[in-house]
Amino acid sequence: MTGSLFKGNFWSSDILSSIGYETIIQHLNNGRKNCKEFEDFLKERASIEQKYGKDLLGLSRKKPCGQSETNTLKRALDVFKLQIDSVAQSHIQLAQTLREEARKMEEFREKQKLQRKKAKKNYEQKCRDKDEAEQAVHRSANVANPKQQEKLFVKLATSKTAVEDSDKAYMLHINTLDKVREEWQSEHIKACEVFETQECERINFFRNALWLHMNQLSQQCVTSDNMYEEVRKSLEMCSIEKDIEYFVNQRKTGQTPPAPIMYENFYCPQKNAAPPGKATGSDLARRRPLPIPRSLPDDPDYSLPDNYSLIYQ
């Protein structure tokens, strides 16, 4: 599995190069950014769920539902109100769960941040030690220049001894540098192992958090649908005939219709019932004028209407 390990794939042949380390750090920073964005998403989703739950709860409790309905339809509306209330409560509970998941993500992110700082601090200290050792080697090499030694020492023996001493010092610094290099490589491997462990933990934690969130949303849909199914079942029990019958029995005002309107002739005060189909009630206003009684020229009981005479006494 060497091809999949950080410590086997982030080297550089240049001892002064830190490209492998920088590549890993950049990747870890991007991963940390993704975790932060998901954490913010959970917090925002929690706020939305909380508001939706409260709004839905407020609507279900704002006004009693179905007061004017009767019997089976009223029971269905009561079930509807109860289940909507339960859906609202479940959204509020989901909001609390999402906030808890966001808190866990934040704690995990802070934990990785501290571990990364510790590994980075050790690594950078070893890099500084390596740089100082390299500078010491260059200074020693300059002092060990034979021409400069000849100018400083007159006698060849003294010069030779000084060169040998400088060469020994140079070799000592080389050995020190190589020792530091080995320590740096060892620390680089340790840092890679820590970073790889962190990345495995991050991917696993992030994957599980996303999986859990999807399960929570699916469960919310199932819970809501179960509550809506209760409303549908209640609506299936709704009977139009029973509701009509219930309303009639509870609110009926009587079974006797108005009596027939009696017809009374102005000239003949005998009351007769209006024949079927004739105008009654409001139709009286549209009734034709009363008929003028017929009178004969020799009839002593009536006078001609044209003469406006009184009835013959």
C-alpha atoms as a PDB file:
ATOM      1  CA  MET A   1       0.000   0.000   0.000  1.00  0.00           C
ATOM      2  CA  THR A   2       3.042   2.334  -0.402  1.00  0.00           C
ATOM      3  CA  GLY A   3       1.382   4.062  -3.317  1.00  0.00           C
ATOM      4  CA  SER A   4      -1.487   5.198  -1.090  1.00  0.00           C
ATOM      5  CA  LEU A   5       0.598   6.496   1.848  1.00  0.00           C
ATOM      6  CA  PHE A   6       1.566  10.109   2.365  1.00  0.00           C
ATOM      7  CA  LYS A   7       5.045   9.276   3.604  1.00  0.00           C
ATOM      8  CA  GLY A   8       5.930   7.455   0.381  1.00  0.00           C
ATOM      9  CA  ASN A   9       4.668   9.962  -2.150  1.00  0.00           C
ATOM     10  CA  PHE A  10       5.451  13.488  -0.969  1.00  0.00           C
ATOM     11  CA  TRP A  11       9.253  13.727  -1.212  1.00  0.00           C
ATOM     12  CA  SER A  12      11.541  15.899  -3.309  1.00  0.00           C
ATOM     13  CA  SER A  13      15.096  15.186  -4.434  1.00  0.00           C
ATOM     14  CA  ASP A  14      15.989  18.765  -3.493  1.00  0.00           C
ATOM     15  CA  ILE A  15      16.881  18.807   0.182  1.00  0.00           C
ATOM     16  CA  LEU A  16      15.837  22.457   0.385  1.00  0.00           C
ATOM     17  CA  SER A  17      12.391  21.831  -1.138  1.00  0.00           C
ATOM     18  CA  SER A  18       9.270  21.562   1.023  1.00  0.00           C
ATOM     19  CA  ILE A  19       6.781  21.041  -1.823  1.00  0.00           C
ATOM     20  CA  GLY A  20       5.579  17.693  -0.460  1.00  0.00           C
ATOM     21  CA  TYR A  21       4.807  19.160   2.943  1.00  0.00           C
ATOM     22  CA  GLU A  22       3.094  22.201   1.426  1.00  0.00           C
ATOM     23  CA  THR A  23       0.956  19.987  -0.826  1.00  0.00           C
ATOM     24  CA  ILE A  24      -0.276  17.956   2.145  1.00  0.00           C
ATOM     25  CA  ILE A  25      -0.975  21.072   4.228  1.00  0.00           C
ATOM     26  CA  GLN A  26      -2.946  22.627   1.365  1.00  0.00           C
ATOM     27  CA  HIS A  27      -5.030  19.477   1.031  1.00  0.00           C
ATOM     28  CA  LEU A  28      -5.728  19.373   4.783  1.00  0.00           C
ATOM     29  CA  ASN A  29      -6.713  23.038   4.760  1.00  0.00           C
ATOM     30  CA  ASN A  30      -9.169  22.379   1.926  1.00  0.00           C
ATOM     31  CA  GLY A  31     -10.610  19.478   3.893  1.00  0.00           C
ATOM     32  CA  ARG A  32     -10.958  21.674   6.966  1.00  0.00           C
ATOM     33  CA  LYS A  33     -12.755  24.271   4.829  1.00  0.00           C
ATOM     34  CA  ASN A  34     -15.204  21.624   3.592  1.00  0.00           C
ATOM     35  CA  CYS A  35     -15.935  20.562   7.159  1.00  0.00           C
ATOM     36  CA  LYS A  36     -16.549  24.185   8.131  1.00  0.00           C
ATOM     37  CA  GLU A  37     -18.927  24.679   5.205  1.00  0.00           C
ATOM     38  CA  PHE A  38     -20.879  21.552   6.146  1.00  0.00           C
ATOM     39  CA  GLU A  39     -20.974  22.719   9.764  1.00  0.00           C
ATOM     40  CA  ASP A  40     -22.412  26.060   8.627  1.00  0.00           C
ATOM     41  CA  PHE A  41     -24.907  24.213   6.434  1.00  0.00           C
ATOM     42  CA  LEU A  42     -26.135  22.155   9.395  1.00  0.00           C
ATOM     43  CA  LYS A  43     -26.560  25.290  11.496  1.00  0.00           C
ATOM     44  CA  GLU A  44     -28.463  27.064   8.717  1.00  0.00           C
ATOM     45  CA  ARG A  45     -30.635  24.004   8.063  1.00  0.00           C
ATOM     46  CA  ALA A  46     -31.355  23.765  11.793  1.00  0.00           C
ATOM     47  CA  SER A  47     -32.534  27.385  11.811  1.00  0.00           C
ATOM     48  CA  ILE A  48     -34.785  26.733   8.807  1.00  0.00           C
ATOM     49  CA  GLU A  49     -36.277  23.597  10.373  1.00  0.00           C
ATOM     50  CA  GLN A  50     -36.809  25.447  13.662  1.00  0.00           C
ATOM     51  CA  LYS A  51     -38.606  28.334  11.935  1.00  0.00           C
ATOM     52  CA  TYR A  52     -40.680  26.024   9.739  1.00  0.00           C
ATOM     53  CA  GLY A  53     -41.717  23.948  12.751  1.00  0.00           C
ATOM     54  CA  LYS A  54     -42.707  27.016  14.774  1.00  0.00           C
ATOM     55  CA  ASP A  55     -44.612  28.570  11.858  1.00  0.00           C
ATOM     56  CA  LEU A  56     -46.472  25.317  11.198  1.00  0.00           C
ATOM     57  CA  LEU A  57     -47.209  24.932  14.883  1.00  0.00           C
ATOM     58  CA  GLY A  58     -48.527  28.482  15.011  1.00  0.00           C
ATOM     59  CA  LEU A  59     -50.821  27.849  12.038  1.00  0.00           C
ATOM     60  CA  SER A  60     -52.221  24.645  13.519  1.00  0.00           C
ATOM     61  CA  ARG A  61     -53.002  26.394  16.809  1.00  0.00           C
ATOM     62  CA  LYS A  62     -54.043  29.770  15.472  1.00  0.00           C
ATOM     63  CA  LYS A  63     -57.717  28.956  14.996  1.00  0.00           C
ATOM     64  CA  PRO A  64     -59.766  25.839  15.813  1.00  0.00           C
ATOM     65  CA  CYS A  65     -60.229  23.906  12.619  1.00  0.00           C
ATOM     66  CA  GLY A  66     -63.600  22.589  11.444  1.00  0.00           C
ATOM     67  CA  GLN A  67     -65.879  24.334  13.945  1.00  0.00           C
ATOM     68  CA  SER A  68     -68.636  24.650  11.370  1.00  0.00           C
ATOM     69  CA  GLU A  69     -68.271  21.061  10.152  1.00  0.00           C
ATOM     70  CA  THR A  70     -70.130  18.105  11.534  1.00  0.00           C
ATOM     71  CA  ASN A  71     -69.737  14.453  12.309  1.00  0.00           C
ATOM     72  CA  THR A  72     -67.192  12.471  10.191  1.00  0.00           C
ATOM     73  CA  LEU A  73     -65.680  15.428   8.335  1.00  0.00           C
ATOM     74  CA  LYS A  74     -65.106  17.228  11.632  1.00  0.00           C
ATOM     75  CA  ARG A  75     -63.309  14.174  13.012  1.00  0.00           C
ATOM     76  CA  ALA A  76     -61.097  14.118   9.877  1.00  0.00           C
ATOM     77  CA  LEU A  77     -60.251  17.797  10.370  1.00  0.00           C
ATOM     78  CA  ASP A  78     -59.429  17.152  14.031  1.00  0.00           C
ATOM     79  CA  VAL A  79     -57.029  14.384  12.962  1.00  0.00           C
ATOM     80  CA  PHE A  80     -55.539  16.719  10.362  1.00  0.00           C
ATOM     81  CA  LYS A  81     -54.904  19.411  12.986  1.00  0.00           C
ATOM     82  CA  LEU A  82     -53.366  16.872  15.386  1.00  0.00           C
ATOM     83  CA  GLN A  83     -51.042  15.390  12.762  1.00  0.00           C
ATOM     84  CA  ILE A  84     -49.938  18.802  11.459  1.00  0.00           C
ATOM     85  CA  ASP A  85     -49.083  19.678  15.045  1.00  0.00           C
ATOM     86  CA  SER A  86     -47.007  16.477  15.261  1.00  0.00           C
ATOM     87  CA  VAL A  87     -45.229  17.280  11.971  1.00  0.00           C
ATOM     88  CA  ALA A  88     -44.328  20.713  13.324  1.00  0.00           C
ATOM     89  CA  GLN A  89     -42.938  19.171  16.512  1.00  0.00           C
ATOM     90  CA  SER A  90     -40.876  16.684  14.496  1.00  0.00           C
ATOM     91  CA  HIS A  91     -39.300  19.537  12.478  1.00  0.00           C
ATOM     92  CA  ILE A  92     -38.394  21.331  15.707  1.00  0.00           C
ATOM     93  CA  GLN A  93     -36.830  18.102  17.010  1.00  0.00           C
ATOM     94  CA  LEU A  94     -34.898  17.703  13.741  1.00  0.00           C
ATOM     95  CA  ALA A  95     -33.558  21.251  14.190  1.00  0.00           C
ATOM     96  CA  GLN A  96     -32.209  20.320  17.629  1.00  0.00           C
ATOM     97  CA  THR A  97     -30.601  17.181  16.186  1.00  0.00           C
ATOM     98  CA  LEU A  98     -28.918  19.168  13.405  1.00  0.00           C
ATOM     99  CA  ARG A  99     -27.520  21.637  15.926  1.00  0.00           C
ATOM    100  CA  GLU A 100     -26.031  18.740  17.870  1.00  0.00           C
ATOM    101  CA  GLU A 101     -24.435  17.340  14.693  1.00  0.00           C
ATOM    102  CA  ALA A 102     -23.017  20.778  13.884  1.00  0.00           C
ATOM    103  CA  ARG A 103     -21.507  20.952  17.380  1.00  0.00           C
ATOM    104  CA  LYS A 104     -19.854  17.537  16.885  1.00  0.00           C
ATOM    105  CA  MET A 105     -18.433  18.660  13.543  1.00  0.00           C
ATOM    106  CA  GLU A 106     -17.026  21.803  15.156  1.00  0.00           C
ATOM    107  CA  GLU A 107     -15.394  19.804  17.968  1.00  0.00           C
ATOM    108  CA  PHE A 108     -13.866  17.386  15.457  1.00  0.00           C
ATOM    109  CA  ARG A 109     -12.532  20.252  13.346  1.00  0.00           C
ATOM    110  CA  GLU A 110     -10.942  21.963  16.373  1.00  0.00           C
ATOM    111  CA  LYS A 111      -9.373  18.684  17.490  1.00  0.00           C
ATOM    112  CA  GLN A 112      -7.747  18.180  14.091  1.00  0.00           C
ATOM    113  CA  LYS A 113      -6.606  21.799  14.078  1.00  0.00           C
ATOM    114  CA  LEU A 114      -4.687  21.326  17.347  1.00  0.00           C
ATOM    115  CA  GLN A 115      -3.118  18.065  16.156  1.00  0.00           C
ATOM    116  CA  ARG A 116      -2.062  19.667  12.892  1.00  0.00           C
ATOM    117  CA  LYS A 117      -0.486  22.644  14.684  1.00  0.00           C
ATOM    118  CA  LYS A 118       1.544  20.320  16.902  1.00  0.00           C
ATOM    119  CA  ALA A 119       2.844  18.268  13.964  1.00  0.00           C
ATOM    120  CA  LYS A 120       3.540  21.428  11.964  1.00  0.00           C
ATOM    121  CA  LYS A 121       5.481  22.993  14.832  1.00  0.00           C
ATOM    122  CA  ASN A 122       7.765  19.965  15.214  1.00  0.00           C
ATOM    123  CA  TYR A 123       8.297  19.738  11.477  1.00  0.00           C
ATOM    124  CA  GLU A 124       9.156  23.420  11.034  1.00  0.00           C
ATOM    125  CA  GLN A 125      11.608  23.306  13.948  1.00  0.00           C
ATOM    126  CA  LYS A 126      13.465  20.456  12.254  1.00  0.00           C
ATOM    127  CA  CYS A 127      13.520  22.484   9.041  1.00  0.00           C
ATOM    128  CA  ARG A 128      15.120  25.405  10.877  1.00  0.00           C
ATOM    129  CA  ASP A 129      17.701  23.071  12.431  1.00  0.00           C
ATOM    130  CA  LYS A 130      18.533  21.745   8.965  1.00  0.00           C
ATOM    131  CA  ASP A 131      18.943  25.250   7.552  1.00  0.00           C
ATOM    132  CA  GLU A 132      21.252  26.274  10.384  1.00  0.00           C
ATOM    133  CA  ALA A 133      23.363  23.155   9.853  1.00  0.00           C
ATOM    134  CA  GLU A 134      23.676  23.920   6.124  1.00  0.00           C
ATOM    135  CA  GLN A 135      24.792  27.467   6.856  1.00  0.00           C
ATOM    136  CA  ALA A 136      27.418  26.160   9.264  1.00  0.00           C
ATOM    137  CA  VAL A 137      28.719  23.822   6.557  1.00  0.00           C
ATOM    138  CA  HIS A 138      29.080  26.690   4.069  1.00  0.00           C
ATOM    139  CA  ARG A 139      30.910  28.831   6.615  1.00  0.00           C
ATOM    140  CA  SER A 140      33.268  25.958   7.403  1.00  0.00           C
ATOM    141  CA  ALA A 141      33.939  25.343   3.716  1.00  0.00           C
ATOM    142  CA  ASN A 142      34.895  28.992   3.188  1.00  0.00           C
ATOM    143  CA  VAL A 143      37.319  28.951   6.112  1.00  0.00           C
ATOM    144  CA  ALA A 144      38.860  25.754   4.773  1.00  0.00           C
ATOM    145  CA  ASN A 145      39.984  27.466   1.495  1.00  0.00           C
ATOM    146  CA  PRO A 146      43.734  26.636   1.049  1.00  0.00           C
ATOM    147  CA  LYS A 147      44.583  30.037  -0.521  1.00  0.00           C
ATOM    148  CA  GLN A 148      43.189  31.901   2.439  1.00  0.00           C
ATOM    149  CA  GLN A 149      45.078  29.574   4.764  1.00  0.00           C
ATOM    150  CA  GLU A 150      48.375  30.307   2.992  1.00  0.00           C
ATOM    151  CA  LYS A 151      47.904  34.017   3.437  1.00  0.00           C
ATOM    152  CA  LEU A 152      47.154  33.566   7.126  1.00  0.00           C
ATOM    153  CA  PHE A 153      49.928  31.111   7.899  1.00  0.00           C
ATOM    154  CA  VAL A 154      53.515  31.555   6.792  1.00  0.00           C
ATOM    155  CA  LYS A 155      54.771  28.139   7.454  1.00  0.00           C
ATOM    156  CA  LEU A 156      53.527  25.243   5.390  1.00  0.00           C
ATOM    157  CA  ALA A 157      53.297  22.893   8.354  1.00  0.00           C
ATOM    158  CA  THR A 158      51.191  25.321  10.282  1.00  0.00           C
ATOM    159  CA  SER A 159      49.023  25.868   7.199  1.00  0.00           C
ATOM    160  CA  LYS A 160      48.651  22.136   6.647  1.00  0.00           C
ATOM    161  CA  THR A 161      47.651  21.622  10.213  1.00  0.00           C
ATOM    162  CA  ALA A 162      45.107  24.429   9.975  1.00  0.00           C
ATOM    163  CA  VAL A 163      43.684  22.974   6.751  1.00  0.00           C
ATOM    164  CA  GLU A 164      43.426  19.560   8.326  1.00  0.00           C
ATOM    165  CA  ASP A 165      41.693  21.063  11.334  1.00  0.00           C
ATOM    166  CA  SER A 166      39.334  22.970   9.068  1.00  0.00           C
ATOM    167  CA  ASP A 167      38.712  19.842   7.046  1.00  0.00           C
ATOM    168  CA  LYS A 168      37.878  17.972  10.215  1.00  0.00           C
ATOM    169  CA  ALA A 169      35.530  20.752  11.229  1.00  0.00           C
ATOM    170  CA  TYR A 170      34.002  20.656   7.772  1.00  0.00           C
ATOM    171  CA  MET A 171      33.517  16.886   7.986  1.00  0.00           C
ATOM    172  CA  LEU A 172      32.023  17.324  11.427  1.00  0.00           C
ATOM    173  CA  HIS A 173      29.516  19.816  10.086  1.00  0.00           C
ATOM    174  CA  ILE A 174      28.746  17.490   7.185  1.00  0.00           C
ATOM    175  CA  ASN A 175      28.070  14.668   9.610  1.00  0.00           C
ATOM    176  CA  THR A 176      25.956  17.018  11.694  1.00  0.00           C
ATOM    177  CA  LEU A 177      24.036  18.070   8.593  1.00  0.00           C
ATOM    178  CA  ASP A 178      23.445  14.476   7.576  1.00  0.00           C
ATOM    179  CA  LYS A 179      22.293  13.685  11.092  1.00  0.00           C
ATOM    180  CA  VAL A 180      19.904  16.628  10.949  1.00  0.00           C
ATOM    181  CA  ARG A 181      18.776  15.455   7.513  1.00  0.00           C
ATOM    182  CA  GLU A 182      18.000  12.027   8.920  1.00  0.00           C
ATOM    183  CA  GLU A 183      16.097  13.609  11.816  1.00  0.00           C
ATOM    184  CA  TRP A 184      14.233  15.854   9.391  1.00  0.00           C
ATOM    185  CA  GLN A 185      13.297  12.891   7.205  1.00  0.00           C
ATOM    186  CA  SER A 186      12.148  10.993  10.269  1.00  0.00           C
ATOM    187  CA  GLU A 187      10.074  13.960  11.373  1.00  0.00           C
ATOM    188  CA  HIS A 188       8.700  14.346   7.849  1.00  0.00           C
ATOM    189  CA  ILE A 189       7.596  10.717   7.915  1.00  0.00           C
ATOM    190  CA  LYS A 190       5.974  11.210  11.331  1.00  0.00           C
ATOM    191  CA  ALA A 191       4.202  14.346  10.106  1.00  0.00           C
ATOM    192  CA  CYS A 192       2.975  12.507   7.001  1.00  0.00           C
ATOM    193  CA  GLU A 193       1.665   9.676   9.166  1.00  0.00           C
ATOM    194  CA  VAL A 194      -0.150  12.135  11.448  1.00  0.00           C
ATOM    195  CA  PHE A 195      -1.594  14.026   8.479  1.00  0.00           C
ATOM    196  CA  GLU A 196      -2.681  10.823   6.757  1.00  0.00           C
ATOM    197  CA  THR A 197      -4.352   9.613   9.937  1.00  0.00           C
ATOM    198  CA  GLN A 198      -6.106  12.954  10.225  1.00  0.00           C
ATOM    199  CA  GLU A 199      -7.265  12.781   6.620  1.00  0.00           C
ATOM    200  CA  CYS A 200      -8.623   9.256   7.097  1.00  0.00           C
ATOM    201  CA  GLU A 201     -10.473  10.381  10.209  1.00  0.00           C
ATOM    202  CA  ARG A 202     -11.812  13.464   8.438  1.00  0.00           C
ATOM    203  CA  ILE A 203     -13.088  11.546   5.416  1.00  0.00           C
ATOM    204  CA  ASN A 204     -14.663   8.901   7.633  1.00  0.00           C
ATOM    205  CA  PHE A 205     -16.252  11.458   9.957  1.00  0.00           C
ATOM    206  CA  PHE A 206     -17.448  13.648   7.072  1.00  0.00           C
ATOM    207  CA  ARG A 207     -18.882  10.647   5.209  1.00  0.00           C
ATOM    208  CA  ASN A 208     -20.714   9.400   8.302  1.00  0.00           C
ATOM    209  CA  ALA A 209     -22.028  12.894   9.053  1.00  0.00           C
ATOM    210  CA  LEU A 210     -23.443  13.226   5.526  1.00  0.00           C
ATOM    211  CA  TRP A 211     -24.885   9.718   5.691  1.00  0.00           C
ATOM    212  CA  LEU A 212     -26.498  10.467   9.046  1.00  0.00           C
ATOM    213  CA  HIS A 213     -27.933  13.730   7.732  1.00  0.00           C
ATOM    214  CA  MET A 214     -29.500  11.939   4.764  1.00  0.00           C
ATOM    215  CA  ASN A 215     -30.995   9.371   7.148  1.00  0.00           C
ATOM    216  CA  GLN A 216     -32.397  12.170   9.286  1.00  0.00           C
ATOM    217  CA  LEU A 217     -34.040  13.819   6.283  1.00  0.00           C
ATOM    218  CA  SER A 218     -35.403  10.471   5.078  1.00  0.00           C
ATOM    219  CA  GLN A 219     -36.752   9.711   8.538  1.00  0.00           C
ATOM    220  CA  GLN A 220     -38.389  13.134   8.638  1.00  0.00           C
ATOM    221  CA  CYS A 221     -40.131  12.387   5.344  1.00  0.00           C
ATOM    222  CA  VAL A 222     -41.265   8.960   6.608  1.00  0.00           C
ATOM    223  CA  THR A 223     -42.503  10.453   9.874  1.00  0.00           C
ATOM    224  CA  SER A 224     -44.390  13.204   8.079  1.00  0.00           C
ATOM    225  CA  ASP A 225     -45.888  10.746   5.590  1.00  0.00           C
ATOM    226  CA  ASN A 226     -47.060   8.470   8.432  1.00  0.00           C
ATOM    227  CA  MET A 227     -48.805  11.438  10.013  1.00  0.00           C
ATOM    228  CA  TYR A 228     -50.333  12.440   6.692  1.00  0.00           C
ATOM    229  CA  GLU A 229     -51.506   8.843   6.224  1.00  0.00           C
ATOM    230  CA  GLU A 230     -53.487   9.133   9.441  1.00  0.00           C
ATOM    231  CA  VAL A 231     -55.250  12.139   7.942  1.00  0.00           C
ATOM    232  CA  ARG A 232     -55.941  10.198   4.726  1.00  0.00           C
ATOM    233  CA  LYS A 233     -57.358   7.272   6.717  1.00  0.00           C
ATOM    234  CA  SER A 234     -59.596   9.647   8.618  1.00  0.00           C
ATOM    235  CA  LEU A 235     -60.782  11.189   5.340  1.00  0.00           C
ATOM    236  CA  GLU A 236     -61.610   7.722   4.025  1.00  0.00           C
ATOM    237  CA  MET A 237     -64.050   7.370   6.929  1.00  0.00           C
ATOM    238  CA  CYS A 238     -65.788  10.603   5.938  1.00  0.00           C
ATOM    239  CA  SER A 239     -69.401   9.967   4.797  1.00  0.00           C
ATOM    240  CA  ILE A 240     -71.252  12.629   2.862  1.00  0.00           C
ATOM    241  CA  GLU A 241     -74.656  11.065   3.636  1.00  0.00           C
ATOM    242  CA  LYS A 242     -73.945  10.805   7.370  1.00  0.00           C
ATOM    243  CA  ASP A 243     -72.675  14.381   7.551  1.00  0.00           C
ATOM    244  CA  ILE A 244     -75.791  15.675   5.764  1.00  0.00           C
ATOM    245  CA  GLU A 245     -78.023  13.610   8.021  1.00  0.00           C
ATOM    246  CA  TYR A 246     -76.159  14.731  11.108  1.00  0.00           C
ATOM    247  CA  PHE A 247     -76.486  18.394  10.113  1.00  0.00           C
ATOM    248  CA  VAL A 248     -80.208  18.023   9.423  1.00  0.00           C
ATOM    249  CA  ASN A 249     -80.836  16.284  12.749  1.00  0.00           C
ATOM    250  CA  GLN A 250     -78.823  18.826  14.728  1.00  0.00           C
ATOM    251  CA  ARG A 251     -79.978  22.007  13.020  1.00  0.00           C
ATOM    252  CA  LYS A 252     -83.418  21.312  11.560  1.00  0.00           C
ATOM    253  CA  THR A 253     -85.983  24.090  12.105  1.00  0.00           C
ATOM    254  CA  GLY A 254     -89.226  22.268  11.429  1.00  0.00           C
ATOM    255  CA  GLN A 255     -91.091  20.028   9.000  1.00  0.00           C
ATOM    256  CA  THR A 256     -94.295  22.065   8.446  1.00  0.00           C
ATOM    257  CA  PRO A 257     -94.189  24.454   5.472  1.00  0.00           C
ATOM    258  CA  PRO A 258     -96.187  27.726   5.431  1.00  0.00           C
ATOM    259  CA  ALA A 259    -100.026  27.424   5.055  1.00  0.00           C
ATOM    260  CA  PRO A 260    -101.585  28.273   1.674  1.00  0.00           C
ATOM    261  CA  ILE A 261    -102.265  31.967   1.140  1.00  0.00           C
ATOM    262  CA  MET A 262    -106.016  32.723   1.134  1.00  0.00           C
ATOM    263  CA  TYR A 263    -107.612  34.781  -1.621  1.00  0.00           C
ATOM    264  CA  GLU A 264    -110.089  37.445  -0.468  1.00  0.00           C
ATOM    265  CA  ASN A 265    -112.191  39.363  -2.974  1.00  0.00           C
ATOM    266  CA  PHE A 266    -112.674  43.003  -2.156  1.00  0.00           C
ATOM    267  CA  TYR A 267    -116.306  42.953  -3.161  1.00  0.00           C
ATOM    268  CA  CYS A 268    -117.041  39.507  -1.884  1.00  0.00           C
ATOM    269  CA  PRO A 269    -115.322  38.887   1.480  1.00  0.00           C
ATOM    270  CA  GLN A 270    -115.411  35.128   1.140  1.00  0.00           C
ATOM    271  CA  LYS A 271    -111.964  33.635   1.608  1.00  0.00           C
ATOM    272  CA  ASN A 272    -110.890  30.949  -0.744  1.00  0.00           C
ATOM    273  CA  ALA A 273    -107.639  29.102  -0.888  1.00  0.00           C
ATOM    274  CA  ALA A 274    -105.481  30.017  -3.808  1.00  0.00           C
ATOM    275  CA  PRO A 275    -105.723  27.348  -6.448  1.00  0.00           C
ATOM    276  CA  PRO A 276    -102.615  25.264  -6.985  1.00  0.00           C
ATOM    277  CA  GLY A 277    -100.094  26.850  -9.247  1.00  0.00           C
ATOM    278  CA  LYS A 278    -101.497  30.372  -8.723  1.00  0.00           C
ATOM    279  CA  ALA A 279     -99.348  33.248  -7.553  1.00  0.00           C
ATOM    280  CA  THR A 280     -98.771  33.382  -3.793  1.00  0.00           C
ATOM    281  CA  GLY A 281     -96.474  35.184  -1.428  1.00  0.00           C
ATOM    282  CA  SER A 282     -94.177  37.532  -3.231  1.00  0.00           C
ATOM    283  CA  ASP A 283     -96.128  36.967  -6.462  1.00  0.00           C
ATOM    284  CA  LEU A 284     -99.044  39.026  -5.063  1.00  0.00           C
ATOM    285  CA  ALA A 285     -97.257  42.169  -6.110  1.00  0.00           C
ATOM    286  CA  ARG A 286     -97.394  40.945  -9.694  1.00  0.00           C
ATOM    287  CA  ARG A 287    -101.024  39.815  -9.511  1.00  0.00           C
ATOM    288  CA  ARG A 288    -103.489  41.293 -12.035  1.00  0.00           C
ATOM    289  CA  PRO A 289    -106.002  43.965 -10.871  1.00  0.00           C
ATOM    290  CA  LEU A 290    -109.270  42.744  -9.407  1.00  0.00           C
ATOM    291  CA  PRO A 291    -111.905  42.209 -12.088  1.00  0.00           C
ATOM    292  CA  ILE A 292    -114.678  44.845 -12.489  1.00  0.00           C
ATOM    293  CA  PRO A 293    -118.077  43.296 -11.656  1.00  0.00           C
ATOM    294  CA  ARG A 294    -120.386  42.943 -14.547  1.00  0.00           C
ATOM    295  CA  SER A 295    -123.535  45.101 -14.427  1.00  0.00           C
ATOM    296  CA  LEU A 296    -126.547  45.108 -16.602  1.00  0.00           C
ATOM    297  CA  PRO A 297    -128.385  48.269 -17.567  1.00  0.00           C
ATOM    298  CA  ASP A 298    -131.511  47.142 -15.764  1.00  0.00           C
ATOM    299  CA  ASP A 299    -129.764  45.632 -12.762  1.00  0.00           C
ATOM    300  CA  PRO A 300    -130.835  47.653  -9.725  1.00  0.00           C
ATOM    301  CA  ASP A 301    -127.948  46.291  -7.551  1.00  0.00           C
ATOM    302  CA  TYR A 302    -125.096  47.952  -9.389  1.00  0.00           C
ATOM    303  CA  SER A 303    -124.551  51.208 -11.124  1.00  0.00           C
ATOM    304  CA  LEU A 304    -122.277  51.781 -14.003  1.00  0.00           C
ATOM    305  CA  PRO A 305    -118.660  52.393 -12.889  1.00  0.00           C
ATOM    306  CA  ASP A 306    -118.369  55.170 -15.408  1.00  0.00           C
ATOM    307  CA  ASN A 307    -120.859  57.195 -13.458  1.00  0.00           C
ATOM    308  CA  TYR A 308    -119.054  56.657 -10.144  1.00  0.00           C
ATOM    309  CA  SER A 309    -122.383  56.003  -8.500  1.00  0.00           C
ATOM    310  CA  LEU A 310    -122.738  54.429  -5.091  1.00  0.00           C
ATOM    311  CA  ILE A 311    -124.287  51.035  -4.675  1.00  0.00           C
ATOM    312  CA  TYR A 312    -128.014  51.188  -5.009  1.00  0.00           C
ATOM    313  CA  GLN A 313    -129.699  51.183  -1.591  1.00  0.00           C
END
